[in-house]
Structure formats: C-alpha cells, structure tokens
Amino acid sequence: MSIEELKSLLESGRVNEDQDVIRTYSDDWTGRYKGFTSTVIFPHSTDEVAKILSWCSTNQVSIVPQGGNTGMVGGSVPLNGELIISLRKMDNVSFSNTNKNQIVAEAGATLLKIQNLASERGLIYGVDFAARDSATIGGTIATNAGGLNVLRYGTTRRQIISVEAVTGTGKIIGNLNGLEKDNTGYHLPSLLCGSEGTLAIVTRAKLQLWPEPEETVAILFGFNTIEDAVNLTEACMTANTEIIACELFFQKGVDLVRESYDLQPLWDNKNSIYLLCEFAGDSGIFDRLSVNVLGKILQTHDSVLVATTDRERQRLWQYRELHTVAVSQKGIPLKLDVTIPLGNLPHFLNSIDTICDNINPLSSPYVFGHAADGNMHLNILQSEPNVAEMEEEILKFVVSLEGSISAEHGIGRAKAPYLHFQRNEDEIRLFREMKKAFDPEGILNPEVIFSTGN
Ligand code: FAD
Ligand code: 2HG
Ligand code: ZN
C-alpha cells in the first residue's frame, strides 16, 4: 500500500503532503490537541470520498474527517498520524428544487454561507454561534452543534431533513429527498447527527429553514445572585414564546473580554451576573414584553440595557461571544461543556469556584453559557497539573446533579475516558457494535467517543 496508489484513484491536486500546509490542519482550535500526519486529502465530491474510504478500508489506513477544525473536544485532529480528510473543498450550497424552505449543502459549507443564502429568501438557518464563519455543516452535524438559538429552533438534529454520507467501507448511504415524513426504517439523519465522524463521513445534507422574524430585541439584565438570573430565565421561558436566546455570563468573563478588546464597561453599579435575552417575532416586541412578566423588571430594575437595532444588539452580543477567544488568548483552558437541569443550576454554579480552588488554588475558572438549556461552559485556566482530577471531580458532580457530561460539543477524545459516567456497559457495547456495522475496520476516528477504558 502506498499513498501513490490512492493518488492514482483521484484527480490531481486532491492529496497534499506539504508539511507547511498540513501543520495548519493538525492542531485543534483550542491548542490542547496537537496532531501529526503525512497527508491531508481534499475530496471534491461524494464519489471521491467513497473512493478514498474504500481504499483506506482495504488498506486499514485510519483517517480523521475534518470540517472547519473548530471542535472543542479534540475530535478533528490526527493524534496518531491518521490521514486527514478535509471536506473544505466541498462547500456548494443551493436552494432545494422541490421545497422552497430547504437548502442542499455540501459538508464543507460554513454556517455563514448557509445563513447568507437563506437570507436571500427572507429565511434563516436555526443554528448560529460565534464560529459561524468557519464551522461547517458536516462538522455541526457530526457534533450535533447547539449554539445560541436552541431554545427556539432546537439543535442541529432538528434542522436536518435528509443526509448523504459514506461509511467506513466506502459505501454511499442516505438520500436528499427532503421529506419530513419518511418512516422507512432507521432514521440515518438522527443517527449520524452527533456521531462525531465515527460511523461515516457526512457529504451532503438537506436543511430546514425558518421564517426570518420581523423584529429582534436584545435585553441585557444585571443581577447580584445566580438565583435571580435563573429565576428570570425560567420566567422568560414560561411567559414569553418569543424568546430566542438566553445567555448567562459573569463579571470575571466581561473583565477578560474588555481586557482583550476595547469595549466600554456595561454599567457602573455592582450587578455582576449578566443575562442576555433575545426576543424575535412580529414587530412590536418591546410593547408586548412590557405588559407581561418582564414589564415590572423592565420598569424597576436598574441594570437593564435594551438593544433594538442590529448595531446595538451586536454591541451587547460581543460581551458574550468573545469569551471563548478572550480566554484562549490567556492560555489553554480545561474546557468542560455540560448541561445541568435548571433547578440544580444555582447549586452547580455556586460550587464551581470552591471545587476548583480545593483542587488547585491557582486555577482560574471562567463560566458562561446557554442558560435556558442549562448548558454551561467551564473554561478553567491554570488547571495544570491537576487537569484530570479537576475534570473527573466536576463531571462526577454534574452526573450527581442529573446533568450531562457533554451538552453540545460532543465526547471527542477529551471526554472518551468518562463516557461510562453517563452510559452503562450495555449501551457502550451496543455503540461499539453499531460502529462495527458502519466501519468494520475501525478506520474512522478510532479514538473518538470510545477509549480503551470503557
Ligand atoms: P471539526 O472541528 O472539523 O470537527 C468536529 C468533529 O466532527 C470531529 O470529530 C470531526 O472528525 C467530525 N467531522 C467534521 N466534519 C465531518 C464530516 N463531514 N463527516 C463526519 N464527521 C465530521 N459549538 C456549539 O455546539 N455551540 C456553540 O455555541 C459553539 N460556539 C463556538 C464558538 C467558537 C468561537 C468556537 C471556536 C467553537 C464553537 N463551537 C460551538 C464548537 C464548534 O464550532 C462546533 O463543535 C462545530 O460543530 C464544529 O464544526 P467544524 O466544521 O469546525 O468541525
Ligand atoms: C459558546 O457557547 C461555545 O460560546 C464555546 O460553545 C464554549 O469556549 C467554550 O467553552
Ligand atoms: Zn456553547
């Protein structure tokens, strides 16, 4: 077996062995996972992906599928010299011929590309987050990405109507029929969504679009206690069907963002727990908000900023969206993406500093996330040399609070050793058998989701 044989099966220029190019694909976005490989392959079509995987399977060559390489759990880089299959050259998007509210996207198309096309028809794509200009549709399907608007539109799984993919033996499966109702056996879009490149390489998908709201209003609230912030989250969700996002962050994170970017302070008083709520619907949102449960808070609370124009909204969103980049400019954090049931969220959040401090007094946790989903992101700087201990203790705490050890970023390599915290032996055995059915030689992302310990 030689890479020359694979090259001969493909058009020229698909296989890149230039180490300067490869380097930019080998390390992950967070800087925590540094890989190496001899080769990055850039297929231009589903048939080419099929040829590559058929050859890799026959020759037992392991590969890592890669989209925008913005994943947060070390799933997209070759830690053991696997070949990288980058889907970036497959990035065509077009409206469906058979359904005006659907888009057909190749796996390498970015979220932004899809959002831009959707807006040409006054429509939107339901998944959005800060890495929109580089995260791809294939990567977001593989991780079942969530983001800022899950509350209204659900995770990626809810947006995919049909999917086409290539299995570990090079077989093309799925379809792009775009039918919401299609109960013909197992539902491949659901199964492949969240499979993190371990079952098949997603090549194309048909995506559902939603009507663009007439008006969007963002309101930033400041609180002194986590309980108050969580209470407002619950009140918004119960009383207001127009809520679209509800993000929680803290003064420590805002200070870090302001240190890295030239942003104004938000307000002068001491309210240091921030809840950024966004509402979208027909025009007149603010009037409707003023008469429901938020009315009293809007009139009496002294830490409230209302943004009704796109410019004002973007200004408020920067304080939240820039957290990830601002933290990574300080160092390589231990990242934990977890879900906690809302009722247990105050206890969780009030305990994190103490847990970290007890394990390593020098550690510095930053916490922010999607409050309505109970999805919190812990970014712990200076956790060395206690990373494993801290990770294990916090994830056990999450499980004890009936939460999930992975909310929206996946298991990847980072959480593979902890899968058994959440999934029992029978489930993990079944997962392995499913992998074997799709990828009998075990060439697709061999160390992702499963570790030798579970
Ligand atoms: P990659 O990082 O390239 O890959 C991720 C995983 O998917 C890997 O296991 C890879 O092998 C697999 N994969 C990639 N493409 C394919 C394919 N075509 N077929 C099969 N498997 C494939 N995530 C959220 O959920 N919500 C957020 O709010 C959010 N915000 C972010 C903000 C920033 C600033 C950054 C840097 C990241 C954020 N992320 C968020 C994480 C990340 O963007 C998502 O996990 C995204 O889905 C990854 O897409 P990608 O194309 O970069 O995939
Ligand atoms: C977000 O919500 C992303 O901003 C990234 O999911 C989270 O940096 C992180 O840990
Ligand atoms: Zn997130």
Short mmCIF file of C-alpha atoms and ligand atoms in Angstrom, two decimals:
data_model
loop_
_atom_site.label_atom_id
_atom_site.label_comp_id
_atom_site.label_asym_id
_atom_site.label_seq_id
_atom_site.Cartn_x
_atom_site.Cartn_y
_atom_site.Cartn_z
CA MET A 1 0.00 0.00 0.00
CA SER A 2 1.30 3.44 -0.86
CA ILE A 3 -0.21 6.89 -0.95
CA GLU A 4 0.75 6.98 -4.67
CA GLU A 5 -1.87 4.27 -5.25
CA LEU A 6 -4.53 6.45 -3.59
CA LYS A 7 -3.41 9.46 -5.64
CA SER A 8 -3.86 7.46 -8.83
CA LEU A 9 -7.54 6.91 -7.95
CA LEU A 10 -8.22 10.65 -7.61
CA GLU A 11 -7.96 13.80 -9.71
CA SER A 12 -4.62 15.54 -9.32
CA GLY A 13 -4.25 18.05 -6.51
CA ARG A 14 -6.51 16.19 -4.06
CA VAL A 15 -3.68 14.81 -1.90
CA ASN A 16 -1.46 17.32 -0.10
CA GLU A 17 1.79 16.25 1.57
CA ASP A 18 3.29 19.69 2.10
CA GLN A 19 4.13 19.90 5.82
CA ASP A 20 3.63 23.68 5.90
CA VAL A 21 0.04 23.22 4.74
CA ILE A 22 -0.53 20.17 6.89
CA ARG A 23 0.53 21.95 10.07
CA THR A 24 -2.50 24.23 9.89
CA TYR A 25 -4.79 21.18 9.90
CA SER A 26 -3.01 19.09 12.54
CA ASP A 27 -3.62 21.08 15.73
CA ASP A 28 -7.07 21.78 17.13
CA TRP A 29 -8.59 25.23 17.69
CA THR A 30 -8.16 25.11 21.46
CA GLY A 31 -4.41 24.36 21.29
CA ARG A 32 -4.85 21.41 23.66
CA TYR A 33 -4.55 18.71 20.98
CA LYS A 34 -1.51 18.70 18.72
CA GLY A 35 -1.52 16.06 16.00
CA PHE A 36 0.71 14.98 13.13
CA THR A 37 0.14 13.37 9.76
CA SER A 38 1.82 12.81 6.41
CA THR A 39 -1.21 13.73 4.32
CA VAL A 40 -4.34 15.85 4.06
CA ILE A 41 -6.83 14.78 1.37
CA PHE A 42 -9.29 17.25 -0.14
CA PRO A 43 -12.10 15.39 -1.95
CA HIS A 44 -14.34 17.43 -4.26
CA SER A 45 -17.32 15.05 -4.43
CA THR A 46 -19.14 12.26 -2.62
CA ASP A 47 -17.77 9.75 -5.16
CA GLU A 48 -14.24 10.82 -4.28
CA VAL A 49 -14.95 10.40 -0.55
CA ALA A 50 -16.24 6.91 -1.35
CA LYS A 51 -13.09 6.03 -3.32
CA ILE A 52 -10.86 7.30 -0.51
CA LEU A 53 -12.69 5.38 2.22
CA SER A 54 -12.86 2.21 0.18
CA TRP A 55 -9.08 2.38 -0.34
CA CYS A 56 -8.43 3.23 3.34
CA SER A 57 -10.64 0.37 4.49
CA THR A 58 -8.95 -2.16 2.19
CA ASN A 59 -5.55 -0.99 3.36
CA GLN A 60 -6.55 -0.46 7.02
CA VAL A 61 -5.46 3.16 6.99
CA SER A 62 -7.05 5.26 9.75
CA ILE A 63 -8.45 8.68 8.96
CA VAL A 64 -9.85 11.74 10.73
CA PRO A 65 -12.68 13.63 8.98
CA GLN A 66 -12.29 17.38 9.36
CA GLY A 67 -14.52 20.37 8.64
CA GLY A 68 -13.62 23.81 9.98
CA ASN A 69 -11.45 22.34 12.79
CA THR A 70 -13.26 24.47 15.38
CA GLY A 71 -14.31 21.49 17.53
CA MET A 72 -13.68 21.77 21.26
CA VAL A 73 -13.11 18.12 22.25
CA GLY A 74 -10.08 17.08 20.17
CA GLY A 75 -12.06 15.03 17.64
CA SER A 76 -10.85 16.66 14.44
CA VAL A 77 -7.07 16.20 14.57
CA PRO A 78 -4.78 13.20 13.94
CA LEU A 79 -3.10 12.43 17.26
CA ASN A 80 -1.73 9.13 15.96
CA GLY A 81 -0.73 10.12 12.44
CA GLU A 82 -4.11 9.30 10.84
CA LEU A 83 -4.74 10.82 7.39
CA ILE A 84 -6.96 13.90 7.46
CA ILE A 85 -9.89 14.03 5.06
CA SER A 86 -10.80 17.70 4.86
CA LEU A 87 -14.26 18.45 3.48
CA ARG A 88 -13.49 22.14 2.97
CA LYS A 89 -13.43 21.95 -0.84
CA MET A 90 -16.95 20.56 -0.87
CA ASP A 91 -18.82 23.72 0.04
CA ASN A 92 -21.57 24.24 -2.55
CA VAL A 93 -24.95 25.40 -1.29
CA SER A 94 -28.20 25.86 -3.22
CA PHE A 95 -31.92 26.04 -2.57
CA SER A 96 -33.77 22.76 -2.94
CA ASN A 97 -35.63 22.34 -6.25
CA THR A 98 -38.52 20.61 -4.54
CA ASN A 99 -39.03 22.64 -1.34
CA LYS A 100 -38.61 26.42 -1.15
CA ASN A 101 -37.78 26.28 2.56
CA GLN A 102 -34.88 23.87 2.29
CA ILE A 103 -31.20 24.20 1.36
CA VAL A 104 -28.92 21.49 -0.02
CA ALA A 105 -25.45 21.93 1.43
CA GLU A 106 -22.21 20.08 0.87
CA ALA A 107 -20.45 19.13 4.08
CA GLY A 108 -17.73 21.77 3.89
CA ALA A 109 -20.08 24.76 3.60
CA THR A 110 -19.80 27.07 6.60
CA LEU A 111 -22.74 28.09 8.75
CA LEU A 112 -22.31 31.64 7.48
CA LYS A 113 -22.59 30.54 3.86
CA ILE A 114 -25.86 28.78 4.65
CA GLN A 115 -27.16 31.74 6.66
CA ASN A 116 -26.34 34.14 3.81
CA LEU A 117 -28.11 32.03 1.19
CA ALA A 118 -31.16 31.60 3.46
CA SER A 119 -31.44 35.37 3.94
CA GLU A 120 -31.85 35.85 0.16
CA ARG A 121 -35.37 34.42 0.61
CA GLY A 122 -36.12 36.07 3.95
CA LEU A 123 -35.36 32.81 5.76
CA ILE A 124 -32.92 31.80 8.47
CA TYR A 125 -30.99 28.68 9.45
CA GLY A 126 -31.77 27.68 13.04
CA VAL A 127 -28.19 27.07 14.23
CA ASP A 128 -25.91 30.00 14.93
CA PHE A 129 -22.83 30.62 17.08
CA ALA A 130 -19.61 32.61 17.18
CA ALA A 131 -17.60 30.23 14.92
CA ARG A 132 -20.17 30.70 12.12
CA ASP A 133 -17.55 31.76 9.58
CA SER A 134 -15.52 28.54 9.91
CA ALA A 135 -17.65 25.75 11.43
CA THR A 136 -19.04 23.58 8.62
CA ILE A 137 -22.34 21.87 8.10
CA GLY A 138 -20.60 18.45 8.19
CA GLY A 139 -18.87 19.29 11.49
CA THR A 140 -22.04 20.69 13.03
CA ILE A 141 -23.96 17.56 12.03
CA ALA A 142 -21.17 15.32 13.35
CA THR A 143 -21.23 17.13 16.73
CA ASN A 144 -24.98 17.91 16.78
CA ALA A 145 -23.97 21.51 17.44
CA GLY A 146 -26.28 23.66 19.54
CA GLY A 147 -25.43 27.32 19.89
CA LEU A 148 -27.42 30.41 20.71
CA ASN A 149 -30.93 29.66 19.45
CA VAL A 150 -31.59 26.08 20.57
CA LEU A 151 -34.38 27.38 22.77
CA ARG A 152 -36.38 28.35 19.67
CA TYR A 153 -35.15 26.08 16.87
CA GLY A 154 -33.54 23.08 18.60
CA THR A 155 -30.07 21.65 17.97
CA THR A 156 -28.64 20.71 14.56
CA ARG A 157 -30.56 17.41 14.70
CA ARG A 158 -33.81 19.36 14.33
CA GLN A 159 -32.57 21.16 11.18
CA ILE A 160 -31.50 18.14 9.13
CA ILE A 161 -34.20 16.67 6.96
CA SER A 162 -32.02 14.34 4.90
CA VAL A 163 -28.40 13.36 4.87
CA GLU A 164 -25.96 11.65 2.50
CA ALA A 165 -22.83 10.02 3.89
CA VAL A 166 -20.08 7.49 3.16
CA THR A 167 -19.45 4.57 5.52
CA GLY A 168 -16.06 3.28 6.66
CA THR A 169 -16.05 0.81 3.77
CA GLY A 170 -16.77 3.46 1.15
CA LYS A 171 -20.50 2.79 0.70
CA ILE A 172 -22.69 5.80 -0.09
CA ILE A 173 -25.78 5.82 2.14
CA GLY A 174 -28.78 8.09 2.79
CA ASN A 175 -30.60 10.38 0.38
CA LEU A 176 -31.56 14.01 -0.14
CA ASN A 177 -35.29 13.50 -0.60
CA GLY A 178 -36.14 16.32 1.85
CA LEU A 179 -39.18 14.50 3.19
CA GLU A 180 -40.18 15.36 6.75
CA LYS A 181 -42.25 12.19 6.80
CA ASP A 182 -40.17 9.21 5.74
CA ASN A 183 -40.53 6.29 8.13
CA THR A 184 -38.60 3.79 6.05
CA GLY A 185 -36.63 2.02 8.76
CA TYR A 186 -33.83 3.52 10.83
CA HIS A 187 -33.52 7.32 10.58
CA LEU A 188 -29.99 7.98 9.32
CA PRO A 189 -30.03 11.77 9.83
CA SER A 190 -30.72 11.29 13.57
CA LEU A 191 -28.16 8.52 13.90
CA LEU A 192 -25.34 10.29 12.09
CA CYS A 193 -26.04 13.57 13.88
CA GLY A 194 -23.75 13.54 16.91
CA SER A 195 -21.76 10.50 15.72
CA GLU A 196 -18.57 12.62 15.59
CA GLY A 197 -17.16 11.09 12.42
CA THR A 198 -17.00 7.60 13.91
CA LEU A 199 -19.67 5.95 11.73
CA ALA A 200 -19.49 7.70 8.36
CA ILE A 201 -18.36 10.87 6.63
CA VAL A 202 -21.26 13.22 6.02
CA THR A 203 -21.02 14.56 2.45
CA ARG A 204 -24.29 16.47 1.87
CA ALA A 205 -27.42 17.38 3.76
CA LYS A 206 -30.81 18.91 3.17
CA LEU A 207 -31.57 21.52 5.81
CA GLN A 208 -34.80 23.03 7.05
CA LEU A 209 -35.07 26.85 7.08
CA TRP A 210 -37.32 29.05 9.21
CA PRO A 211 -39.07 32.38 8.56
CA GLU A 212 -36.94 35.40 9.40
CA PRO A 213 -38.53 37.29 12.31
CA GLU A 214 -39.73 40.85 11.57
CA GLU A 215 -38.05 42.24 14.63
CA THR A 216 -35.40 41.22 17.15
CA VAL A 217 -34.81 42.84 20.53
CA ALA A 218 -31.95 42.04 22.91
CA ILE A 219 -32.09 42.90 26.60
CA LEU A 220 -29.17 42.62 28.97
CA PHE A 221 -30.07 42.23 32.63
CA GLY A 222 -27.69 42.50 35.57
CA PHE A 223 -28.20 40.60 38.84
CA ASN A 224 -26.46 40.10 42.15
CA THR A 225 -27.35 36.47 42.60
CA ILE A 226 -27.36 33.44 40.33
CA GLU A 227 -30.78 32.51 41.75
CA ASP A 228 -32.26 35.77 40.43
CA ALA A 229 -30.74 35.22 36.99
CA VAL A 230 -32.05 31.64 36.80
CA ASN A 231 -35.48 32.77 38.02
CA LEU A 232 -35.70 35.29 35.20
CA THR A 233 -34.57 32.63 32.71
CA GLU A 234 -37.42 30.39 33.82
CA ALA A 235 -39.91 33.26 33.83
CA CYS A 236 -38.97 34.24 30.25
CA MET A 237 -39.34 30.68 29.08
CA THR A 238 -42.72 30.26 30.72
CA ALA A 239 -44.24 33.62 29.85
CA ASN A 240 -42.72 34.56 26.55
CA THR A 241 -42.89 32.41 23.49
CA GLU A 242 -40.88 34.97 21.55
CA ILE A 243 -37.67 34.33 23.46
CA ILE A 244 -34.92 33.09 21.15
CA ALA A 245 -31.73 33.20 23.27
CA CYS A 246 -30.87 33.46 26.94
CA GLU A 247 -27.16 33.62 27.76
CA LEU A 248 -25.52 33.78 31.18
CA PHE A 249 -22.10 35.22 31.96
CA PHE A 250 -20.21 36.82 34.81
CA GLN A 251 -18.18 39.92 35.63
CA LYS A 252 -14.93 37.98 35.58
CA GLY A 253 -15.52 37.00 31.93
CA VAL A 254 -16.64 40.51 30.97
CA ASP A 255 -13.46 41.93 32.51
CA LEU A 256 -11.37 39.47 30.49
CA VAL A 257 -13.21 40.32 27.26
CA ARG A 258 -12.73 44.04 27.96
CA GLU A 259 -9.05 43.46 28.68
CA SER A 260 -8.60 41.87 25.22
CA TYR A 261 -10.92 44.13 23.26
CA ASP A 262 -11.58 47.82 23.55
CA LEU A 263 -15.12 47.62 24.93
CA GLN A 264 -16.96 50.07 27.20
CA PRO A 265 -17.97 48.99 30.72
CA LEU A 266 -21.61 47.88 30.72
CA TRP A 267 -22.84 49.77 33.78
CA ASP A 268 -21.41 51.31 36.90
CA ASN A 269 -23.28 49.52 39.64
CA LYS A 270 -22.28 46.26 41.22
CA ASN A 271 -24.63 43.87 39.43
CA SER A 272 -22.15 41.38 38.10
CA ILE A 273 -24.19 38.45 36.84
CA TYR A 274 -25.36 39.02 33.30
CA LEU A 275 -28.30 37.53 31.44
CA LEU A 276 -28.54 38.42 27.76
CA CYS A 277 -32.02 37.62 26.48
CA GLU A 278 -33.06 37.97 22.87
CA PHE A 279 -36.64 38.05 21.62
CA ALA A 280 -37.72 37.69 17.99
CA GLY A 281 -41.09 37.83 16.27
CA ASP A 282 -43.58 40.19 14.65
CA SER A 283 -42.93 43.91 15.14
CA GLY A 284 -43.99 45.43 18.46
CA ILE A 285 -41.96 43.02 20.61
CA PHE A 286 -40.94 45.57 23.19
CA ASP A 287 -44.56 46.67 23.77
CA ARG A 288 -45.62 43.07 24.25
CA LEU A 289 -42.72 42.44 26.65
CA SER A 290 -43.67 45.45 28.73
CA VAL A 291 -47.05 44.05 29.61
CA ASN A 292 -46.02 40.55 30.60
CA VAL A 293 -43.85 39.24 33.42
CA LEU A 294 -40.85 41.27 32.24
CA GLY A 295 -42.76 44.53 32.41
CA LYS A 296 -42.14 45.16 36.09
CA ILE A 297 -38.47 44.22 35.84
CA LEU A 298 -38.00 46.49 32.83
CA GLN A 299 -39.53 49.41 34.74
CA THR A 300 -37.90 48.93 38.13
CA HIS A 301 -34.58 47.13 37.64
CA ASP A 302 -31.60 49.47 37.41
CA SER A 303 -29.29 47.21 35.41
CA VAL A 304 -31.06 46.82 32.09
CA LEU A 305 -29.85 47.65 28.60
CA VAL A 306 -32.22 47.35 25.67
CA ALA A 307 -30.95 46.95 22.09
CA THR A 308 -33.40 47.25 19.22
CA THR A 309 -31.14 47.95 16.23
CA ASP A 310 -28.70 45.42 14.71
CA ARG A 311 -25.78 47.63 15.74
CA GLU A 312 -26.91 47.88 19.36
CA ARG A 313 -27.59 44.16 19.52
CA GLN A 314 -24.18 43.28 18.12
CA ARG A 315 -22.59 45.56 20.71
CA LEU A 316 -24.24 43.62 23.54
CA TRP A 317 -23.52 40.23 21.97
CA GLN A 318 -19.79 40.95 21.80
CA TYR A 319 -19.51 40.74 25.59
CA ARG A 320 -20.83 37.17 25.43
CA GLU A 321 -19.49 35.86 22.11
CA LEU A 322 -15.90 36.98 22.69
CA HIS A 323 -15.50 34.90 25.87
CA THR A 324 -14.02 31.88 24.06
CA VAL A 325 -11.39 33.83 22.16
CA ALA A 326 -10.54 36.05 25.15
CA VAL A 327 -9.92 33.00 27.37
CA SER A 328 -7.76 31.30 24.75
CA GLN A 329 -5.63 34.43 24.46
CA LYS A 330 -4.72 33.91 28.13
CA GLY A 331 -3.76 30.25 27.89
CA ILE A 332 -5.04 26.78 27.10
CA PRO A 333 -8.02 26.15 29.37
CA LEU A 334 -9.54 22.90 30.53
CA LYS A 335 -12.88 23.10 28.71
CA LEU A 336 -15.97 21.39 30.08
CA ASP A 337 -19.28 21.71 28.28
CA VAL A 338 -22.06 20.36 30.47
CA THR A 339 -25.82 20.51 30.99
CA ILE A 340 -27.42 20.92 34.39
CA PRO A 341 -31.19 20.81 34.97
CA LEU A 342 -32.27 24.41 35.64
CA GLY A 343 -33.42 23.60 39.18
CA ASN A 344 -29.88 22.48 40.06
CA LEU A 345 -28.05 25.20 38.14
CA PRO A 346 -27.64 27.70 41.04
CA HIS A 347 -26.13 24.99 43.27
CA PHE A 348 -23.77 23.94 40.47
CA LEU A 349 -22.65 27.46 39.66
CA ASN A 350 -22.25 28.42 43.31
CA SER A 351 -19.98 25.38 43.86
CA ILE A 352 -17.56 25.61 40.93
CA ASP A 353 -15.10 28.12 42.38
CA THR A 354 -14.75 26.08 45.58
CA ILE A 355 -14.27 22.79 43.74
CA CYS A 356 -11.52 24.29 41.57
CA ASP A 357 -9.92 26.10 44.47
CA ASN A 358 -9.80 22.94 46.62
CA ILE A 359 -8.02 21.03 43.86
CA ASN A 360 -5.71 23.79 42.71
CA PRO A 361 -5.82 27.24 44.38
CA LEU A 362 -4.02 28.72 41.36
CA SER A 363 -6.69 27.63 38.91
CA SER A 364 -8.99 30.25 37.45
CA PRO A 365 -12.45 29.17 36.21
CA TYR A 366 -14.47 31.22 33.70
CA VAL A 367 -18.09 30.19 33.35
CA PHE A 368 -20.61 31.21 30.69
CA GLY A 369 -23.27 29.54 28.62
CA HIS A 370 -26.72 28.99 27.30
CA ALA A 371 -28.85 29.45 30.42
CA ALA A 372 -32.19 28.31 29.07
CA ASP A 373 -30.72 24.93 28.08
CA GLY A 374 -28.85 24.65 31.41
CA ASN A 375 -25.75 24.35 29.16
CA MET A 376 -22.72 25.83 30.88
CA HIS A 377 -19.18 26.16 29.51
CA LEU A 378 -16.41 25.96 32.09
CA ASN A 379 -13.07 27.26 30.86
CA ILE A 380 -10.53 26.66 33.61
CA LEU A 381 -7.19 28.37 33.17
CA GLN A 382 -4.11 27.23 35.11
CA SER A 383 -5.65 23.85 35.90
CA GLU A 384 -2.24 22.20 35.37
CA PRO A 385 -1.04 19.90 36.86
CA ASN A 386 -4.45 18.82 38.17
CA VAL A 387 -6.37 18.67 34.90
CA ALA A 388 -7.52 15.04 35.16
CA GLU A 389 -8.53 15.35 38.83
CA MET A 390 -10.48 18.54 38.20
CA GLU A 391 -12.16 17.13 35.10
CA GLU A 392 -13.18 13.95 36.90
CA GLU A 393 -14.47 15.69 40.00
CA ILE A 394 -16.53 18.25 38.07
CA LEU A 395 -18.00 15.65 35.71
CA LYS A 396 -18.95 13.43 38.68
CA PHE A 397 -20.61 16.46 40.27
CA VAL A 398 -22.54 17.06 37.02
CA VAL A 399 -23.78 13.46 36.99
CA SER A 400 -24.79 13.71 40.67
CA LEU A 401 -26.95 16.71 39.72
CA GLU A 402 -28.64 14.68 36.95
CA GLY A 403 -26.88 16.63 34.23
CA SER A 404 -24.95 15.59 31.13
CA ILE A 405 -21.15 15.47 30.80
CA SER A 406 -21.43 16.68 27.19
CA ALA A 407 -24.05 19.22 26.18
CA GLU A 408 -23.24 20.36 22.64
CA HIS A 409 -19.53 19.82 21.87
CA GLY A 410 -19.52 16.01 21.93
CA ILE A 411 -17.32 13.41 23.58
CA GLY A 412 -14.37 13.52 21.17
CA ARG A 413 -11.13 12.44 22.72
CA ALA A 414 -11.45 14.80 25.67
CA LYS A 415 -14.32 13.01 27.34
CA ALA A 416 -13.89 9.47 25.99
CA PRO A 417 -12.47 8.27 29.35
CA TYR A 418 -15.65 9.49 31.08
CA LEU A 419 -18.32 8.09 28.71
CA HIS A 420 -19.13 5.40 31.28
CA PHE A 421 -20.16 8.12 33.79
CA GLN A 422 -23.21 8.62 31.61
CA ARG A 423 -23.70 5.45 29.57
CA ASN A 424 -23.97 1.94 31.01
CA GLU A 425 -21.97 -1.10 29.84
CA ASP A 426 -24.78 -2.41 27.65
CA GLU A 427 -25.16 0.93 25.92
CA ILE A 428 -21.43 1.24 25.26
CA ARG A 429 -21.31 -2.33 23.91
CA LEU A 430 -24.20 -1.51 21.59
CA PHE A 431 -22.44 1.70 20.47
CA ARG A 432 -19.34 -0.36 19.62
CA GLU A 433 -21.42 -2.86 17.66
CA MET A 434 -23.05 -0.02 15.73
CA LYS A 435 -19.61 1.37 14.92
CA LYS A 436 -18.52 -2.04 13.70
CA ALA A 437 -21.51 -2.24 11.36
CA PHE A 438 -20.64 1.10 9.75
CA ASP A 439 -16.87 0.84 9.98
CA PRO A 440 -15.75 -2.81 10.36
CA GLU A 441 -12.02 -1.98 10.07
CA GLY A 442 -12.31 0.78 12.69
CA ILE A 443 -10.60 3.35 10.46
CA LEU A 444 -12.91 6.33 11.14
CA ASN A 445 -11.77 8.47 14.08
CA PRO A 446 -10.55 5.41 16.02
CA GLU A 447 -10.08 7.14 19.38
CA VAL A 448 -13.12 9.38 19.34
CA ILE A 449 -16.06 8.63 21.71
CA PHE A 450 -14.54 5.28 22.76
CA SER A 451 -11.45 4.93 24.91
CA THR A 452 -9.69 1.73 25.86
CA GLY A 453 -11.04 2.15 29.39
CA ASN A 454 -14.75 1.97 28.53
P1 FAD B 1 -14.45 19.97 13.15
O1 FAD B 1 -13.91 20.69 14.31
O2 FAD B 1 -13.62 19.95 11.92
O3 FAD B 1 -14.85 18.51 13.55
C1 FAD B 1 -15.62 18.24 14.69
C2 FAD B 1 -15.93 16.73 14.74
O4 FAD B 1 -16.74 16.35 13.64
C3 FAD B 1 -14.70 15.85 14.63
O5 FAD B 1 -14.90 14.68 15.39
C4 FAD B 1 -14.62 15.51 13.15
O6 FAD B 1 -13.94 14.31 12.89
C5 FAD B 1 -16.09 15.41 12.79
N1 FAD B 1 -16.42 15.82 11.41
C6 FAD B 1 -16.15 17.01 10.81
N2 FAD B 1 -16.68 17.03 9.57
C7 FAD B 1 -17.27 15.82 9.38
C8 FAD B 1 -18.00 15.23 8.31
N3 FAD B 1 -18.22 15.89 7.16
N4 FAD B 1 -18.48 13.98 8.47
C9 FAD B 1 -18.27 13.30 9.62
N5 FAD B 1 -17.59 13.81 10.67
C10 FAD B 1 -17.11 15.05 10.55
N6 FAD B 1 -20.33 24.53 19.32
C11 FAD B 1 -21.63 24.52 19.67
O7 FAD B 1 -22.28 23.47 19.63
N7 FAD B 1 -22.24 25.65 20.12
C12 FAD B 1 -21.60 26.84 20.19
O8 FAD B 1 -22.17 27.84 20.62
C13 FAD B 1 -20.23 26.89 19.76
N8 FAD B 1 -19.54 28.05 19.77
C14 FAD B 1 -18.24 28.07 19.38
C15 FAD B 1 -17.56 29.28 19.39
C16 FAD B 1 -16.23 29.34 18.99
C17 FAD B 1 -15.51 30.67 18.99
C18 FAD B 1 -15.57 28.15 18.58
C19 FAD B 1 -14.14 28.18 18.12
C20 FAD B 1 -16.25 26.94 18.57
C21 FAD B 1 -17.58 26.88 18.98
N9 FAD B 1 -18.30 25.68 18.99
C22 FAD B 1 -19.63 25.67 19.34
C23 FAD B 1 -17.62 24.41 18.69
C24 FAD B 1 -17.53 24.03 17.19
O9 FAD B 1 -17.61 25.15 16.36
C25 FAD B 1 -18.61 23.02 16.84
O10 FAD B 1 -18.36 21.81 17.52
C26 FAD B 1 -18.77 22.73 15.35
O11 FAD B 1 -19.86 21.88 15.17
C27 FAD B 1 -17.54 22.08 14.73
O12 FAD B 1 -17.63 22.21 13.32
P2 FAD B 1 -16.33 22.06 12.41
O13 FAD B 1 -16.75 22.09 10.99
O14 FAD B 1 -15.30 23.01 12.82
O15 FAD B 1 -15.91 20.57 12.78
C1 2HG B 2 -20.04 29.07 23.20
O1 2HG B 2 -21.19 28.87 23.59
C2 2HG B 2 -19.28 27.91 22.61
O2 2HG B 2 -19.53 30.19 23.20
C3 2HG B 2 -17.83 27.79 23.07
O3 2HG B 2 -19.96 26.72 22.75
C4 2HG B 2 -17.70 27.45 24.53
O4 2HG B 2 -15.44 28.19 24.66
C5 2HG B 2 -16.28 27.42 25.10
O5 2HG B 2 -16.05 26.64 26.02
ZN ZN B 3 -21.94 26.98 23.57
#
